[in-house]
Amino acid sequence: MSRGSPSGAGGTPVRVPGPVGEPARGEPSDLTEASDDWLLSRSRELVRAAQFGPLEQQVDAAAEMLDLLAEARRRGPNPTFLTLLSSTVSTFVASAGTGHRADGLLEELLRHARQRGLWLHEAAGRAYLARQALFAGREDDALTHAATAMAILDAGGEPYPGFTPDAWLRTLISTLNAIGLVLAQLGLFEQADEFVARAARLDRDVGQPGGAVILLINRVRVLLGWALHLERAGRHAEGAEKFAAAAATTGAIEAPWSQFEHPGRDRPPAEVDPMVGAAHALADPHPGHRDRLYRLLDGALYAREQIVVAIALARCWMSENRPDEAARVLRRVSRRLVGNASEPALALSLAHELATVSQAGQSRRDYADALEAELWALHEARVATVRARVEHARLDRRHRDAARLARQDPLTRLPNRRALAEAIAATGAEPGWTPAAVALVDLDGFKRVNDGGSHARGDEVLRAVAATLREAMRADDLVARYGGDEFVVLLRRTAPAAARAAMRRAVRAVAALPLAREHGITASVGLTRLRAEDSVEAALRRADAAMYLAKRGGGNQVRMAGD
């Protein structure tokens, strides 16, 4: 997750960052008055609050994020809405006080991603599903979702129309980070580090201190888990290298730490973040770390933080040969996490550490070593399993992509005539018929673009109009390219009056496009009520006749069949 602050450019209201819920200068009195930039900036402030604040602040931040999301949802499925939806899902999944409430938001994110071909959001959504599965103790489901996310990212795709380069880069960074973190939870640390390190490299181009801090802390988290994993397998020298790398990474956090607003910025990161504090202690265990680690342990909200800090504390006690104190800390955290399945790999490290410091004798340590040898073999099997599932997901996605392309217009990426016919037929066949409408959209003045400019310019106009129509409609509506400069909109579960209002908004949106204004292009729309017994041809004939009435009336308007 990356962050920033309101710029104030272009009349954007600037909110002075502060505690969640605190009134601030420049905050709009009503969210309907806020610009999209303000909504995004405030969302990033709330993400920081949820990331660094106590549990109460997490819950308050999440509640306000829902308010911002509701306003963005009201404005339609544009890039601002998608960004807010994704960041809200991420915050709800990651926060200790709200994870159980993420399911509905996650379903909404995945629905938008599938309907609109948003491959990065689909990959992120799959990573969030994997994290939810882990919290529920379903490791195998988590493996499948993680493998699917990796396959989607591996297949790649084009940047979304309408997304600025900065918004696209932020989305890619967030997705890489989400996949990396769930791989770490699954104990696949080498693969996790590749994703998190790549996200951190890309974040340098964004230049937001908050994003750098979060990504670097996540890299520390992965390296610490990796080091503990290597130690359990008896690969102590490699583990020591990872501990040293984690401690070195904390040094890069110092500069951006103080450059952005967040709770705790007035203290060193090792005093605030459990992973940073533990990294210093694990790289060089000694009694001087203990007081800080106890404070961090008392404030730790997540299983990963509690486990890693407890192990660091135990090693600081063992540096003075105090196994009883070390075991006391480890048992305290073990009891606290009974029933928590969110960190299976780190839970094994906690058990291994307790066996190592236990006073029960050599037999327990021998048993622990034998068990770890078997677990290492299982880990290698899990790596192979994930690779196999990634390949399966990749092949499955190729098959689905081929099927999708057969129903997609190559220029605008909208559904084509075939997909439109199937959708209209399926709508008419739905049990318990509800009102629906079909609109035929024809561009006024488009011929002048091709005649006076170039076909390349005409293609550019068509792509812009296609994106505008898609953004103007609801997620459940279908926008298809019918041919040439004609588009068809299927408005599901929509009464005639609401359909007319929706298409009038679409007409205004097309007329407001800079490319449309430049070439004098508007849209004429013919609208008809879809009847349950309608064939596709019958519905389009009525819509076409209404569209010609709109043309004869001067264009840039909506006419309803039967008017």
XYZ file of C-alpha atoms in Angstrom:
563
model
C 0.000 0.000 0.000
C 1.387 3.368 -0.950
C 0.494 6.701 0.501
C 0.574 10.384 -0.143
C -0.878 13.663 1.027
C -3.334 16.079 -0.571
C -1.628 18.392 -3.008
C -4.220 21.154 -3.008
C -3.722 21.571 -6.748
C -6.648 22.544 -8.901
C -8.829 23.569 -5.987
C -8.537 20.231 -4.194
C -9.470 20.669 -0.501
C -6.486 20.040 1.725
C -7.000 18.208 4.986
C -4.367 18.658 7.636
C -3.522 15.067 8.685
C -4.474 14.230 12.217
C -6.155 11.593 14.338
C -8.988 9.720 12.712
C -12.265 11.576 13.032
C -10.612 14.869 13.982
C -12.032 17.925 12.142
C -9.474 19.592 9.904
C -8.970 22.745 7.906
C -10.153 22.451 4.323
C -12.181 19.277 4.850
C -15.369 19.431 2.759
C -18.501 19.713 4.842
C -20.117 17.018 2.684
C -18.330 14.251 0.795
C -20.384 15.058 -2.294
C -18.370 18.302 -2.454
C -14.999 16.512 -2.294
C -12.910 16.012 -5.409
C -11.665 12.590 -6.443
C -8.131 13.686 -5.515
C -9.281 14.555 -2.006
C -11.003 11.186 -1.575
C -7.836 9.368 -2.612
C -5.610 11.509 -0.394
C -7.824 11.056 2.650
C -7.943 7.309 1.976
C -4.149 7.166 2.061
C -4.158 8.998 5.404
C -6.604 6.445 6.780
C -4.512 3.550 5.525
C -1.571 5.000 7.469
C -3.741 5.284 10.567
C -4.831 1.660 10.223
C -1.272 0.510 9.591
C 0.399 2.227 12.543
C -2.388 2.969 14.979
C -3.885 0.961 17.858
C -6.900 -1.291 17.394
C -9.479 1.433 18.105
C -7.892 3.657 15.468
C -7.897 0.810 12.968
C -11.630 0.325 13.421
C -12.330 4.080 13.158
C -10.166 4.373 10.035
C -11.933 1.433 8.406
C -15.351 2.967 9.137
C -14.374 6.256 7.503
C -12.923 4.421 4.520
C -16.353 2.870 3.998
C -17.845 6.375 3.873
C -15.318 7.445 1.220
C -15.983 4.276 -0.733
C -19.744 4.838 -0.630
C -19.272 8.296 -2.157
C -16.947 6.933 -4.852
C -19.428 4.130 -5.580
C -22.166 6.732 -6.051
C -20.050 8.463 -8.715
C -19.676 5.268 -10.739
C -17.009 2.620 -11.393
C -14.174 4.950 -12.401
C -10.460 4.645 -11.454
C -11.065 6.500 -8.169
C -13.737 4.018 -7.113
C -11.582 1.023 -8.044
C -8.579 2.409 -6.168
C -10.667 3.114 -3.055
C -12.332 -0.300 -3.233
C -8.981 -2.070 -3.487
C -7.359 -0.098 -0.665
C -10.428 -0.603 1.554
C -10.372 -4.364 0.965
C -6.643 -4.442 1.695
C -7.112 -2.505 4.928
C -10.029 -4.651 6.087
C -8.191 -7.906 5.345
C -4.996 -6.757 7.041
C -6.432 -5.031 10.119
C -6.904 -6.998 13.318
C -10.298 -5.457 14.083
C -11.973 -5.673 10.664
C -10.787 -8.805 8.843
C -14.059 -10.619 9.464
C -15.950 -7.862 7.627
C -13.957 -7.984 4.377
C -15.885 -10.735 2.574
C -18.571 -8.577 0.951
C -16.063 -5.965 -0.206
C -13.796 -8.670 -1.572
C -16.671 -10.176 -3.572
C -17.421 -6.717 -4.991
C -13.774 -6.205 -5.979
C -13.572 -9.558 -7.740
C -16.909 -8.993 -9.493
C -15.721 -5.682 -10.949
C -12.371 -7.204 -11.880
C -13.929 -10.108 -13.791
C -16.575 -8.043 -15.527
C -14.134 -5.403 -16.697
C -11.036 -7.491 -17.350
C -9.109 -5.773 -14.543
C -6.370 -8.379 -14.298
C -4.280 -6.621 -11.636
C -7.281 -6.193 -9.355
C -8.248 -9.822 -9.914
C -4.732 -10.926 -8.910
C -4.864 -8.768 -5.777
C -8.335 -10.075 -4.963
C -7.078 -13.644 -5.200
C -4.241 -12.809 -2.807
C -6.752 -11.360 -0.340
C -8.873 -14.511 -0.693
C -5.787 -16.554 0.171
C -5.238 -14.499 3.327
C -8.873 -14.938 4.340
C -8.541 -18.695 3.784
C -5.491 -18.796 6.041
C -7.296 -16.960 8.814
C -9.973 -19.649 8.552
C -7.361 -22.416 8.704
C -7.846 -23.523 5.071
C -4.244 -23.768 3.896
C -4.993 -25.755 0.742
C -7.523 -23.163 -0.437
C -4.967 -20.460 0.336
C -2.381 -22.242 -1.833
C -4.826 -22.422 -4.733
C -5.780 -18.734 -4.508
C -2.126 -17.674 -4.207
C -1.152 -19.792 -7.221
C -3.978 -18.248 -9.257
C -2.833 -14.730 -8.282
C 0.718 -15.579 -9.383
C -0.519 -16.998 -12.699
C -2.591 -13.887 -13.439
C 0.361 -11.624 -12.733
C 2.670 -13.840 -14.772
C 0.324 -13.715 -17.784
C 0.265 -9.924 -17.529
C -1.849 -7.580 -19.606
C -2.224 -4.016 -20.781
C -2.633 -1.008 -18.460
C -6.265 -0.089 -17.929
C -7.791 2.649 -20.075
C -8.411 5.743 -17.971
C -5.715 4.983 -15.390
C -2.888 7.492 -15.167
C 0.657 6.058 -15.174
C 0.936 6.882 -11.464
C -2.367 5.144 -10.604
C -1.339 2.121 -12.662
C 2.042 1.908 -10.923
C 0.413 2.155 -7.489
C -1.983 -0.655 -8.400
C 0.880 -2.869 -9.580
C 2.881 -2.192 -6.409
C -0.113 -2.955 -4.188
C -0.774 -6.215 -6.035
C 2.846 -7.372 -5.827
C 2.852 -6.579 -2.122
C -0.408 -8.472 -1.488
C 0.875 -11.604 -3.236
C 4.243 -11.432 -1.493
C 2.695 -11.215 1.962
C 0.401 -14.200 1.531
C 3.292 -16.280 0.167
C 5.209 -15.388 3.331
C 2.282 -16.524 5.469
C 2.367 -19.824 3.604
C 6.087 -20.197 4.357
C 7.173 -19.700 0.731
C 9.676 -17.036 1.703
C 11.976 -17.147 -1.301
C 9.068 -16.510 -3.671
C 7.594 -13.948 -1.274
C 10.827 -11.974 -1.210
C 10.842 -11.722 -5.002
C 7.416 -10.073 -5.004
C 8.005 -7.735 -2.068
C 11.467 -6.700 -3.305
C 10.055 -5.952 -6.759
C 7.311 -3.821 -5.211
C 9.906 -1.880 -3.220
C 11.982 -1.239 -6.353
C 8.973 0.044 -8.282
C 7.928 2.240 -5.362
C 11.059 4.341 -5.828
C 9.423 5.746 -8.968
C 6.341 6.811 -6.977
C 8.395 8.745 -4.445
C 5.926 8.579 -1.543
C 7.656 8.134 1.853
C 4.684 6.271 3.359
C 4.727 3.650 0.644
C 8.457 3.162 1.057
C 8.108 2.606 4.807
C 5.368 -0.002 4.462
C 7.140 -1.920 1.704
C 10.451 -1.914 3.553
C 8.786 -3.144 6.755
C 7.137 -5.904 4.740
C 10.526 -6.865 3.309
C 11.926 -7.053 6.856
C 8.990 -9.258 7.800
C 9.678 -11.663 4.916
C 13.416 -11.816 5.626
C 12.867 -12.573 9.318
C 10.430 -15.376 8.543
C 12.833 -16.750 5.950
C 15.728 -16.692 8.431
C 13.713 -18.563 11.065
C 12.638 -21.088 8.455
C 16.242 -21.732 7.404
C 17.313 -22.150 11.035
C 14.642 -24.759 11.627
C 16.151 -26.781 8.800
C 19.620 -26.540 10.376
C 20.861 -24.003 7.805
C 22.096 -21.579 10.444
C 24.662 -19.706 8.348
C 22.045 -18.878 5.714
C 19.624 -17.879 8.450
C 22.196 -15.516 9.932
C 22.609 -13.888 6.517
C 18.874 -13.223 6.314
C 18.810 -11.769 9.834
C 21.652 -9.441 8.850
C 19.827 -8.451 5.653
C 16.674 -7.679 7.651
C 18.614 -5.487 10.072
C 20.296 -3.695 7.169
C 16.909 -3.067 5.536
C 15.675 -1.337 8.693
C 18.339 1.307 8.115
C 16.621 2.349 4.899
C 13.405 2.998 6.841
C 14.878 5.810 8.942
C 14.763 8.603 6.324
C 11.216 8.133 4.949
C 9.902 7.341 8.462
C 9.952 10.988 9.515
C 8.796 12.396 6.172
C 5.118 11.516 6.293
C 2.316 11.896 8.801
C 1.579 8.843 10.949
C 1.241 7.976 14.612
C 4.666 7.395 16.133
C 6.706 9.438 13.658
C 8.333 11.270 16.573
C 9.961 8.025 17.790
C 12.512 5.767 16.079
C 10.897 2.986 13.986
C 12.504 0.313 16.199
C 10.461 1.696 19.108
C 7.181 1.624 17.182
C 7.138 -1.256 14.728
C 7.517 -4.784 16.154
C 9.211 -6.187 13.053
C 11.821 -3.441 12.977
C 12.550 -3.789 16.698
C 12.786 -7.583 16.409
C 15.124 -7.364 13.408
C 17.747 -5.486 15.440
C 17.525 -7.993 18.285
C 17.616 -11.112 16.109
C 20.680 -9.882 14.229
C 22.519 -9.229 17.524
C 20.702 -10.639 20.609
C 21.692 -9.035 23.904
C 19.962 -7.829 27.116
C 19.885 -4.207 25.936
C 16.986 -4.974 23.594
C 14.694 -6.501 26.198
C 12.824 -3.483 27.567
C 11.950 -2.285 24.085
C 10.882 -5.761 22.984
C 8.576 -6.182 25.982
C 6.877 -2.886 25.109
C 6.498 -3.975 21.496
C 5.126 -7.350 22.526
C 2.504 -5.730 24.762
C 1.306 -3.594 21.834
C 1.550 -6.216 19.097
C -1.827 -6.903 17.445
C -0.946 -9.602 14.942
C 0.234 -13.181 15.306
C 3.288 -12.536 13.114
C 4.396 -9.646 15.306
C 3.854 -11.507 18.563
C 5.742 -14.597 17.367
C 8.750 -12.786 15.953
C 9.087 -10.438 18.947
C 8.734 -13.361 21.374
C 11.513 -15.267 19.610
C 13.725 -12.177 19.646
C 13.039 -11.730 23.377
C 13.811 -15.382 24.078
C 17.168 -15.055 22.348
C 18.016 -11.968 24.322
C 17.353 -13.956 27.512
C 19.406 -16.863 26.177
C 22.337 -14.514 25.545
C 22.610 -14.515 29.365
C 21.858 -18.250 29.562
C 18.388 -17.667 31.074
C 16.324 -20.484 29.482
C 13.535 -20.272 32.075
C 12.821 -16.637 31.189
C 13.092 -17.396 27.483
C 10.611 -20.267 27.781
C 8.229 -18.108 29.837
C 7.991 -15.540 27.023
C 7.480 -18.180 24.352
C 4.797 -20.031 26.331
C 2.954 -16.782 27.007
C 2.652 -16.078 23.278
C 1.834 -19.734 22.482
C -1.115 -19.591 24.867
C -2.243 -16.270 23.462
C -2.341 -17.638 19.904
C -4.208 -20.880 20.546
C -6.668 -21.304 17.673
C -5.003 -18.658 15.484
C -4.130 -20.291 12.140
C -3.070 -17.159 10.253
C 0.700 -17.763 10.385
C 1.354 -21.513 10.034
C 5.044 -21.153 9.126
C 5.861 -18.770 11.982
C 3.840 -20.907 14.413
C 6.257 -23.766 13.661
C 9.179 -21.448 14.351
C 7.661 -20.567 17.731
C 7.255 -24.253 18.621
C 10.799 -24.984 17.478
C 12.190 -22.134 19.580
C 10.361 -23.393 22.651
C 11.745 -26.898 22.118
C 15.234 -25.456 21.734
C 15.216 -23.514 25.026
C 13.232 -26.114 26.954
C 14.836 -27.782 29.948
C 13.238 -31.146 29.122
C 16.535 -32.496 27.859
C 18.242 -33.634 24.708
C 15.470 -36.018 23.687
C 13.030 -33.179 23.019
C 15.614 -31.331 20.939
C 16.395 -34.504 18.979
C 12.691 -34.973 18.315
C 12.386 -31.350 17.201
C 15.303 -31.766 14.789
C 13.792 -34.912 13.301
C 10.432 -33.202 12.952
C 12.005 -30.228 11.188
C 13.733 -32.519 8.711
C 10.342 -33.927 7.805
C 8.781 -30.460 7.632
C 11.546 -29.303 5.295
C 10.663 -32.137 2.945
C 7.007 -31.108 3.169
C 8.014 -27.527 2.427
C 9.774 -28.614 -0.765
C 6.634 -30.540 -1.714
C 4.555 -27.413 -1.105
C 6.830 -25.374 -3.381
C 6.345 -27.990 -6.103
C 2.593 -27.957 -5.476
C 2.405 -24.194 -5.873
C 4.401 -24.337 -9.103
C 2.067 -26.993 -10.463
C -0.998 -24.972 -9.477
C 0.443 -21.818 -11.013
C 0.886 -23.697 -14.285
C -2.639 -25.124 -14.071
C -4.063 -21.681 -13.343
C -2.051 -20.231 -16.219
C -3.445 -22.804 -18.688
C -6.968 -22.333 -17.356
C -6.666 -18.585 -17.742
C -5.403 -18.941 -21.318
C -8.452 -21.036 -22.116
C -10.789 -18.479 -20.540
C -8.946 -15.614 -22.273
C -9.392 -17.330 -25.640
C -13.102 -17.694 -24.948
C -13.310 -14.079 -23.833
C -11.465 -12.780 -26.910
C -13.977 -14.575 -29.125
C -16.606 -12.336 -27.507
C -14.561 -9.105 -27.380
C -14.142 -6.242 -29.817
C -10.358 -5.926 -30.403
C -10.337 -2.132 -30.749
C -12.343 -1.066 -27.677
C -12.110 -4.296 -25.623
C -15.850 -4.108 -25.128
C -18.050 -7.173 -25.659
C -18.854 -7.741 -29.333
C -22.108 -8.631 -31.130
C -21.852 -12.291 -30.163
C -21.465 -11.472 -26.457
C -24.290 -8.943 -26.687
C -26.670 -11.461 -28.247
C -25.868 -14.020 -25.547
C -26.380 -11.441 -22.783
C -29.728 -10.241 -24.146
C -30.932 -13.810 -24.576
C -29.823 -14.712 -21.044
C -31.556 -11.633 -19.613
C -34.818 -12.555 -21.339
C -34.574 -16.095 -19.991
C -34.062 -15.100 -16.366
C -36.700 -16.557 -14.007
C -38.879 -13.983 -12.316
C -38.637 -11.389 -15.096
C -37.625 -7.895 -14.020
C -37.608 -4.735 -16.167
C -34.651 -4.262 -18.525
C -33.794 -1.929 -21.378
C -31.641 -1.837 -24.518
C -30.034 1.357 -25.841
C -28.449 1.860 -29.259
C -25.810 4.622 -29.236
C -24.700 6.214 -32.510
C -22.062 8.961 -32.661
C -23.079 12.230 -34.314
C -20.415 13.735 -36.566
C -18.011 10.793 -36.397
C -17.667 10.578 -40.193
C -15.899 13.950 -40.142
C -13.096 12.484 -38.024
C -12.226 9.760 -40.512
C -12.755 12.005 -43.555
C -10.913 15.033 -42.230
C -8.339 13.391 -40.002
C -7.224 9.794 -40.044
C -8.539 6.376 -39.171
C -6.024 6.273 -36.313
C -7.644 9.394 -34.878
C -11.047 7.805 -35.348
C -9.908 4.717 -33.455
C -8.708 6.940 -30.632
C -12.137 8.591 -30.422
C -13.902 5.211 -30.411
C -11.722 3.924 -27.583
C -12.346 7.067 -25.536
C -16.114 6.885 -26.080
C -16.119 3.166 -25.217
C -14.328 3.824 -21.913
C -16.677 6.720 -21.128
C -19.803 4.662 -21.754
C -18.464 1.799 -19.657
C -17.655 4.123 -16.750
C -21.042 5.830 -16.994
C -22.931 2.565 -16.537
C -23.426 0.387 -13.467
C -21.331 -2.718 -12.942
C -24.291 -4.976 -13.891
C -24.928 -3.199 -17.192
C -23.339 -4.418 -20.426
C -21.782 -2.019 -22.934
C -20.952 -3.603 -26.298
C -19.591 -2.347 -29.594
C -22.106 -3.138 -32.299
C -20.015 -2.021 -35.266
C -18.531 1.134 -36.756
C -19.438 4.010 -34.448
C -22.416 2.230 -32.883
C -22.605 0.862 -29.341
C -25.339 -1.035 -27.533
C -26.054 -0.852 -23.801
C -28.017 -3.553 -21.991
C -29.419 -2.131 -18.749
C -30.387 -5.087 -16.584
C -33.048 -4.794 -13.874
C -33.810 -1.203 -14.890
C -37.198 0.416 -15.292
C -37.733 2.681 -18.342
C -37.508 5.972 -16.429
C -34.246 4.961 -14.754
C -32.863 3.721 -18.073
C -33.656 7.048 -19.726
C -31.925 8.955 -16.898
C -28.873 6.694 -17.118
C -28.514 7.154 -20.874
C -28.944 10.933 -20.582
C -25.996 10.906 -18.185
C -24.044 8.854 -20.724
C -24.879 11.347 -23.501
C -23.614 14.221 -21.352
C -20.444 12.280 -20.501
C -19.683 11.674 -24.187
C -20.257 15.330 -25.063
C -17.884 16.385 -22.277
C -15.002 14.261 -23.573
C -12.091 16.488 -24.726
C -11.745 14.460 -27.949
C -15.482 14.748 -28.581
C -15.462 18.511 -28.057
C -12.440 18.839 -30.349
C -14.234 17.137 -33.238
C -17.804 18.194 -32.474
C -18.939 14.677 -31.665
C -22.063 13.893 -29.661
C -24.229 10.791 -29.197
C -27.754 9.958 -30.292
C -29.426 7.219 -28.278
C -32.443 5.090 -29.064
C -33.894 3.313 -26.040
C -36.415 0.518 -25.785
C -37.847 -1.617 -23.039
C -36.650 -5.229 -23.319
C -39.526 -7.679 -23.263
C -39.180 -11.199 -21.933
C -40.249 -12.681 -25.278
C -37.981 -10.401 -27.365
C -35.488 -11.719 -29.865
C -32.256 -9.762 -30.107
C -33.211 -8.513 -33.565
C -36.626 -7.265 -32.420
C -35.206 -5.296 -29.499
C -32.502 -3.712 -31.654
C -34.987 -2.797 -34.409
C -37.034 -0.754 -31.931
C -33.905 0.844 -30.442
C -32.627 1.650 -33.947
C -35.883 3.352 -34.906
C -35.779 5.442 -31.726
C -32.143 6.333 -32.400
C -33.061 7.769 -35.822
C -35.697 9.896 -34.130
C -32.938 11.266 -31.886
C -30.808 11.970 -34.977
C -33.625 13.792 -36.734
C -34.189 15.827 -33.579
C -30.658 17.226 -33.822
C -28.672 14.514 -32.046
C -27.056 14.660 -28.617
C -30.237 13.304 -27.012
C -32.145 10.188 -25.945
C -35.396 9.041 -27.523
C -37.516 6.200 -26.193
C -39.310 3.802 -28.493
C -42.990 4.672 -28.354
C -42.418 8.367 -27.518
